CSV table of N, CA and C in Angstrom, one decimal:
chain,number,residue,atom,x,y,z
A,1,MET,N,76.7,114.4,68.2
A,1,MET,CA,76.7,113.0,67.9
A,1,MET,C,75.3,112.4,68.1
A,2,GLN,N,74.9,111.7,67.2
A,2,GLN,CA,73.5,111.1,67.3
A,2,GLN,C,73.6,109.8,68.1
A,3,GLU,N,72.6,109.6,69.0
A,3,GLU,CA,72.5,108.4,69.8
A,3,GLU,C,72.1,107.2,68.9
A,4,PRO,N,72.7,106.1,69.1
A,4,PRO,CA,72.3,104.9,68.3
A,4,PRO,C,70.8,104.5,68.6
A,5,GLU,N,70.2,103.9,67.6
A,5,GLU,CA,68.8,103.4,67.7
A,5,GLU,C,68.8,102.4,68.8
A,6,PRO,N,67.7,102.3,69.6
A,6,PRO,CA,67.6,101.3,70.6
A,6,PRO,C,67.4,99.9,70.0
A,7,ILE,N,67.8,98.9,70.8
A,7,ILE,CA,67.6,97.5,70.4
A,7,ILE,C,66.8,96.9,71.6
A,8,TYR,N,65.8,96.1,71.2
A,8,TYR,CA,65.0,95.5,72.3
A,8,TYR,C,65.2,94.0,72.3
A,9,LYS,N,65.2,93.4,73.5
A,9,LYS,CA,65.2,92.0,73.7
A,9,LYS,C,63.8,91.7,74.2
A,10,VAL,N,63.1,90.8,73.4
A,10,VAL,CA,61.8,90.4,73.8
A,10,VAL,C,61.8,88.9,74.1
A,11,ILE,N,61.2,88.6,75.2
A,11,ILE,CA,61.1,87.2,75.6
A,11,ILE,C,59.6,86.9,75.7
A,12,PHE,N,59.1,85.8,75.0
A,12,PHE,CA,57.7,85.5,75.0
A,12,PHE,C,57.6,83.9,74.9
A,13,PHE,N,56.4,83.5,75.3
A,13,PHE,CA,56.1,82.1,75.4
A,13,PHE,C,55.1,81.7,74.3
A,14,SER,N,55.4,80.6,73.6
A,14,SER,CA,54.6,80.2,72.4
A,14,SER,C,54.7,78.7,72.3
A,15,ASN,N,53.6,78.0,72.3
A,15,ASN,CA,53.6,76.5,72.0
A,15,ASN,C,54.6,75.7,72.8
A,16,GLY,N,54.6,76.0,74.1
A,16,GLY,CA,55.5,75.3,75.0
A,16,GLY,C,56.9,75.6,75.0
A,17,GLU,N,57.3,76.7,74.3
A,17,GLU,CA,58.7,77.1,74.2
A,17,GLU,C,58.8,78.6,74.5
A,18,ILE,N,60.0,78.9,74.9
A,18,ILE,CA,60.3,80.3,75.2
A,18,ILE,C,61.2,80.9,74.1
A,19,TYR,N,60.7,82.0,73.5
A,19,TYR,CA,61.5,82.6,72.5
A,19,TYR,C,62.2,83.8,73.0
A,20,GLU,N,63.4,84.0,72.7
A,20,GLU,CA,64.2,85.2,73.0
A,20,GLU,C,64.7,85.8,71.7
A,21,ILE,N,64.2,87.0,71.4
A,21,ILE,CA,64.5,87.6,70.1
A,21,ILE,C,65.0,89.1,70.3
A,22,TYR,N,65.7,89.6,69.4
A,22,TYR,CA,66.2,91.0,69.4
A,22,TYR,C,65.6,91.7,68.2
A,23,ALA,N,65.1,92.9,68.4
A,23,ALA,CA,64.5,93.6,67.4
A,23,ALA,C,64.7,95.1,67.5
A,24,GLU,N,64.5,95.8,66.3
A,24,GLU,CA,64.7,97.2,66.2
A,24,GLU,C,63.5,98.0,66.7
A,25,HIS,N,62.3,97.5,66.6
A,25,HIS,CA,61.1,98.2,67.0
A,25,HIS,C,60.1,97.3,67.7
A,26,VAL,N,59.6,97.8,68.8
A,26,VAL,CA,58.5,97.0,69.5
A,26,VAL,C,57.5,98.1,69.9
A,27,TYR,N,56.2,97.9,69.6
A,27,TYR,CA,55.2,98.8,70.0
A,27,TYR,C,53.8,98.2,70.0
A,28,SER,N,52.9,98.9,70.6
A,28,SER,CA,51.5,98.3,70.7
A,28,SER,C,50.9,98.3,69.3
A,29,SER,N,50.1,97.3,69.1
A,29,SER,CA,49.4,97.2,67.8
A,29,SER,C,48.1,97.8,67.8
A,30,ASP,N,47.6,98.1,66.6
A,30,ASP,CA,46.2,98.6,66.5
A,30,ASP,C,45.3,97.4,66.7
A,31,LEU,N,45.8,96.2,66.5
A,31,LEU,CA,45.0,95.0,66.8
A,31,LEU,C,45.0,94.8,68.4
A,32,TYR,N,43.9,95.0,69.0
A,32,TYR,CA,43.8,95.0,70.4
A,32,TYR,C,44.4,93.7,71.0
A,33,GLY,N,45.2,93.9,72.0
A,33,GLY,CA,45.8,92.8,72.7
A,33,GLY,C,47.1,92.2,72.2
A,34,PHE,N,47.7,92.9,71.2
A,34,PHE,CA,48.9,92.4,70.6
A,34,PHE,C,50.0,93.5,70.6
A,35,ILE,N,51.2,93.0,70.6
A,35,ILE,CA,52.4,94.0,70.4
A,35,ILE,C,53.0,93.6,69.0
A,36,VAL,N,53.6,94.6,68.4
A,36,VAL,CA,54.2,94.4,67.1
A,36,VAL,C,55.8,94.4,67.3
A,37,ILE,N,56.4,93.4,66.7
A,37,ILE,CA,57.8,93.3,66.7
A,37,ILE,C,58.3,93.4,65.2
A,38,GLU,N,59.2,94.4,64.9
A,38,GLU,CA,59.7,94.7,63.6
A,38,GLU,C,61.2,94.7,63.6
A,39,GLY,N,61.8,94.3,62.5
A,39,GLY,CA,63.2,94.4,62.4
A,39,GLY,C,63.9,93.4,63.3
A,40,ILE,N,63.6,92.2,63.2
A,40,ILE,CA,64.2,91.2,64.0
A,40,ILE,C,65.7,91.0,63.6
A,41,ILE,N,66.5,91.0,64.6
A,41,ILE,CA,68.0,91.0,64.4
A,41,ILE,C,68.5,89.6,64.7
A,42,PHE,N,69.2,89.1,63.7
A,42,PHE,CA,69.9,87.8,63.8
A,42,PHE,C,71.4,88.0,64.0
A,43,GLY,N,72.1,86.9,64.4
A,43,GLY,CA,73.5,87.0,64.6
A,43,GLY,C,74.2,87.2,63.3
A,44,GLU,N,75.5,87.5,63.4
A,44,GLU,CA,76.3,87.7,62.2
A,44,GLU,C,76.3,86.5,61.3
A,45,LYS,N,76.2,86.7,60.0
A,45,LYS,CA,76.2,85.6,59.0
A,45,LYS,C,77.6,85.0,58.8
A,46,ALA,N,78.6,85.8,59.2
A,46,ALA,CA,80.0,85.3,59.0
A,46,ALA,C,80.5,84.4,60.1
A,47,LYS,N,79.6,84.1,61.1
A,47,LYS,CA,80.0,83.3,62.2
A,47,LYS,C,80.4,81.9,61.7
A,48,VAL,N,81.5,81.3,62.3
A,48,VAL,CA,81.9,80.0,62.0
A,48,VAL,C,81.1,79.0,62.8
A,49,VAL,N,80.8,79.3,64.0
A,49,VAL,CA,80.0,78.4,64.9
A,49,VAL,C,78.5,78.6,64.6
A,50,VAL,N,77.8,77.6,64.3
A,50,VAL,CA,76.4,77.7,64.1
A,50,VAL,C,75.6,77.3,65.3
A,51,ASP,N,74.7,78.1,65.7
A,51,ASP,CA,73.8,77.8,66.9
A,51,ASP,C,72.5,77.3,66.4
A,52,PRO,N,72.2,76.0,66.6
A,52,PRO,CA,70.9,75.4,66.1
A,52,PRO,C,69.7,76.2,66.5
A,53,SER,N,69.7,76.7,67.8
A,53,SER,CA,68.5,77.4,68.3
A,53,SER,C,68.3,78.7,67.5
A,54,GLU,N,69.4,79.4,67.2
A,54,GLU,CA,69.2,80.6,66.4
A,54,GLU,C,68.9,80.3,64.9
A,55,GLU,N,69.3,79.2,64.4
A,55,GLU,CA,69.0,78.8,63.1
A,55,GLU,C,67.5,78.5,63.0
A,56,ARG,N,66.9,78.0,64.1
A,56,ARG,CA,65.4,77.8,64.1
A,56,ARG,C,64.7,79.1,64.0
A,57,LEU,N,65.2,80.1,64.8
A,57,LEU,CA,64.6,81.5,64.8
A,57,LEU,C,64.7,82.0,63.4
A,58,LYS,N,65.9,81.9,62.7
A,58,LYS,CA,66.0,82.4,61.3
A,58,LYS,C,65.0,81.8,60.4
A,59,ALA,N,64.9,80.5,60.5
A,59,ALA,CA,64.0,79.8,59.6
A,59,ALA,C,62.5,80.2,59.9
A,60,GLU,N,62.2,80.5,61.1
A,60,GLU,CA,60.8,80.9,61.4
A,60,GLU,C,60.5,82.4,61.1
A,61,PHE,N,61.5,83.3,61.3
A,61,PHE,CA,61.3,84.7,61.2
A,61,PHE,C,62.0,85.5,60.1
A,62,GLU,N,62.9,84.8,59.3
A,62,GLU,CA,63.8,85.5,58.4
A,62,GLU,C,63.0,86.3,57.3
A,63,SER,N,61.9,85.8,56.8
A,63,SER,CA,61.1,86.5,55.8
A,63,SER,C,59.9,87.2,56.3
A,64,VAL,N,59.9,87.4,57.7
A,64,VAL,CA,58.8,88.1,58.3
A,64,VAL,C,59.2,89.5,58.7
A,65,PRO,N,58.6,90.5,58.0
A,65,PRO,CA,59.0,91.9,58.3
A,65,PRO,C,58.4,92.4,59.6
A,66,ARG,N,57.3,91.8,60.0
A,66,ARG,CA,56.5,92.2,61.2
A,66,ARG,C,55.8,91.1,61.8
A,67,THR,N,55.9,90.9,63.1
A,67,THR,CA,55.1,89.8,63.7
A,67,THR,C,54.3,90.4,64.9
A,68,TYR,N,53.1,89.8,65.1
A,68,TYR,CA,52.2,90.3,66.1
A,68,TYR,C,52.1,89.2,67.2
A,69,ILE,N,52.5,89.6,68.4
A,69,ILE,CA,52.6,88.6,69.6
A,69,ILE,C,51.5,89.0,70.6
A,70,PRO,N,50.7,88.1,71.0
A,70,PRO,CA,49.6,88.4,72.0
A,70,PRO,C,50.3,88.9,73.3
A,71,MET,N,49.8,90.0,73.8
A,71,MET,CA,50.4,90.7,75.0
A,71,MET,C,50.5,89.7,76.2
A,72,HIS,N,49.5,88.8,76.3
A,72,HIS,CA,49.6,87.9,77.5
A,72,HIS,C,50.7,86.8,77.3
A,73,SER,N,51.3,86.7,76.1
A,73,SER,CA,52.4,85.8,76.0
A,73,SER,C,53.8,86.4,76.3
A,74,VAL,N,53.8,87.7,76.3
A,74,VAL,CA,55.1,88.4,76.6
A,74,VAL,C,55.5,88.3,78.0
A,75,MET,N,56.7,87.8,78.2
A,75,MET,CA,57.2,87.7,79.6
A,75,MET,C,58.1,88.9,80.0
A,76,ARG,N,58.8,89.5,79.0
A,76,ARG,CA,59.7,90.6,79.3
A,76,ARG,C,60.1,91.3,78.1
A,77,ILE,N,60.3,92.6,78.1
A,77,ILE,CA,60.9,93.4,77.1
A,77,ILE,C,61.9,94.3,77.7
A,78,ASP,N,63.1,94.2,77.2
A,78,ASP,CA,64.3,95.0,77.7
A,78,ASP,C,64.8,95.8,76.6
A,79,GLU,N,65.2,97.1,76.9
A,79,GLU,CA,66.0,97.9,75.9
A,79,GLU,C,67.5,97.6,76.2
A,80,VAL,N,68.2,97.1,75.3
A,80,VAL,CA,69.6,96.7,75.5
A,80,VAL,C,70.6,97.5,74.6
A,81,GLU,N,71.8,97.5,74.9
A,81,GLU,CA,72.8,98.3,74.2
A,81,GLU,C,73.2,97.6,72.9
A,82,LYS,N,73.2,96.3,72.9
A,82,LYS,CA,73.6,95.6,71.6
A,82,LYS,C,72.8,94.2,71.6
A,83,ALA,N,72.6,93.7,70.4
A,83,ALA,CA,71.9,92.5,70.2
A,83,ALA,C,72.7,91.3,70.6
A,84,GLY,N,72.1,90.3,71.3
A,84,GLY,CA,72.8,89.1,71.6
A,84,GLY,C,72.4,88.0,70.6
A,85,THR,N,72.5,86.8,71.0
A,85,THR,CA,72.1,85.7,70.2
A,85,THR,C,70.7,85.2,70.6
A,86,GLY,N,69.8,85.3,69.7
A,86,GLY,CA,68.4,84.9,69.9
A,86,GLY,C,68.3,83.4,70.1
A,87,GLU,N,67.3,82.9,70.7
A,87,GLU,CA,67.2,81.4,70.9
A,87,GLU,C,65.7,81.0,71.1
A,88,ILE,N,65.5,79.8,70.9
A,88,ILE,CA,64.2,79.1,71.3
A,88,ILE,C,64.6,78.0,72.2
A,89,ARG,N,63.9,78.0,73.4
A,89,ARG,CA,64.2,76.9,74.3
A,89,ARG,C,62.9,76.3,74.9
A,90,LYS,N,63.0,75.1,75.3
A,90,LYS,CA,61.8,74.4,75.9
A,90,LYS,C,61.5,75.0,77.2
A,91,ALA,N,60.3,75.3,77.5
A,91,ALA,CA,59.9,75.9,78.7
A,91,ALA,C,59.9,74.8,79.8
A,92,GLU,N,60.7,75.0,80.8
A,92,GLU,CA,60.9,74.0,81.9
A,92,GLU,C,60.3,74.6,83.2
A,93,GLY,N,59.7,73.8,84.0
A,93,GLY,CA,59.1,74.2,85.2
A,93,GLY,C,57.7,74.8,84.9
A,94,ASN,N,57.2,75.7,85.8
A,94,ASN,CA,55.9,76.2,85.6
A,94,ASN,C,56.0,77.6,84.9
A,95,VAL,N,55.6,77.7,83.7
A,95,VAL,CA,55.5,79.0,83.0
A,95,VAL,C,54.1,79.4,83.0
A,96,THR,N,53.8,80.5,83.7
A,96,THR,CA,52.4,81.0,83.8
A,96,THR,C,52.3,82.3,83.1
A,97,TYR,N,51.3,82.5,82.3
A,97,TYR,CA,51.1,83.8,81.7
A,97,TYR,C,49.7,84.2,81.9
A,98,LEU,N,49.4,85.5,81.7
A,98,LEU,CA,48.1,86.0,82.0
A,98,LEU,C,47.0,85.4,81.0
A,99,PRO,N,45.8,85.2,81.5
A,99,PRO,CA,44.7,84.7,80.6
A,99,PRO,C,44.4,85.7,79.6
A,100,PRO,N,43.8,85.3,78.5
A,100,PRO,CA,43.5,86.3,77.4
A,100,PRO,C,42.6,87.4,77.9
A,101,MET,N,42.8,88.6,77.3
A,101,MET,CA,41.9,89.7,77.7
A,101,MET,C,40.6,89.7,77.0
A,102,ALA,N,39.6,90.2,77.6
A,102,ALA,CA,38.3,90.3,77.0
A,102,ALA,C,38.4,91.1,75.7
A,103,GLY,N,37.7,90.7,74.7
A,103,GLY,CA,37.7,91.5,73.5
A,103,GLY,C,38.8,91.1,72.5
A,104,THR,N,39.7,90.2,72.8
A,104,THR,CA,40.8,89.8,71.9
A,104,THR,C,40.4,88.7,70.9
A,105,GLY,N,39.2,88.2,71.1
A,105,GLY,CA,38.7,87.1,70.3
A,105,GLY,C,39.1,85.7,70.8
A,106,ASP,N,39.8,85.7,71.9
A,106,ASP,CA,40.3,84.4,72.5
A,106,ASP,C,39.2,83.8,73.4
A,107,ILE,N,38.2,84.6,73.8
A,107,ILE,CA,37.2,84.1,74.7
A,107,ILE,C,36.0,83.7,73.9
A,108,GLN,N,35.6,82.4,74.2
A,108,GLN,CA,34.4,81.9,73.5
A,108,GLN,C,33.1,82.4,74.2
A,109,LYS,N,32.2,82.9,73.3
A,109,LYS,CA,30.9,83.3,73.9
A,109,LYS,C,30.0,82.1,74.0
A,110,ALA,N,29.2,82.1,75.0
A,110,ALA,CA,28.2,81.0,75.2
A,110,ALA,C,27.0,81.1,74.3
């Protein structure tokens, strides 16, 4: 019996919001300082209850086959047994992430 493909839950910070998404593939990018997320998984289309937060995720990522997220924005990556419901929520309290790494193009030269 073949093991099922892993599913990853990725939580990252972007524009004052925390994104929680589920994906089939997560790996380091050839673009220095980024991770790649492919195969973003959305909830079942047959659901009767519509989650506005997940609808925002669908609108933002539905036609995106691959997205590149800066490593310093990633808060956590978990391998999970099954996909949950993705969401976007406002970051409350103090959300701190690492400063940009040298060589990523985020640092201004004098």
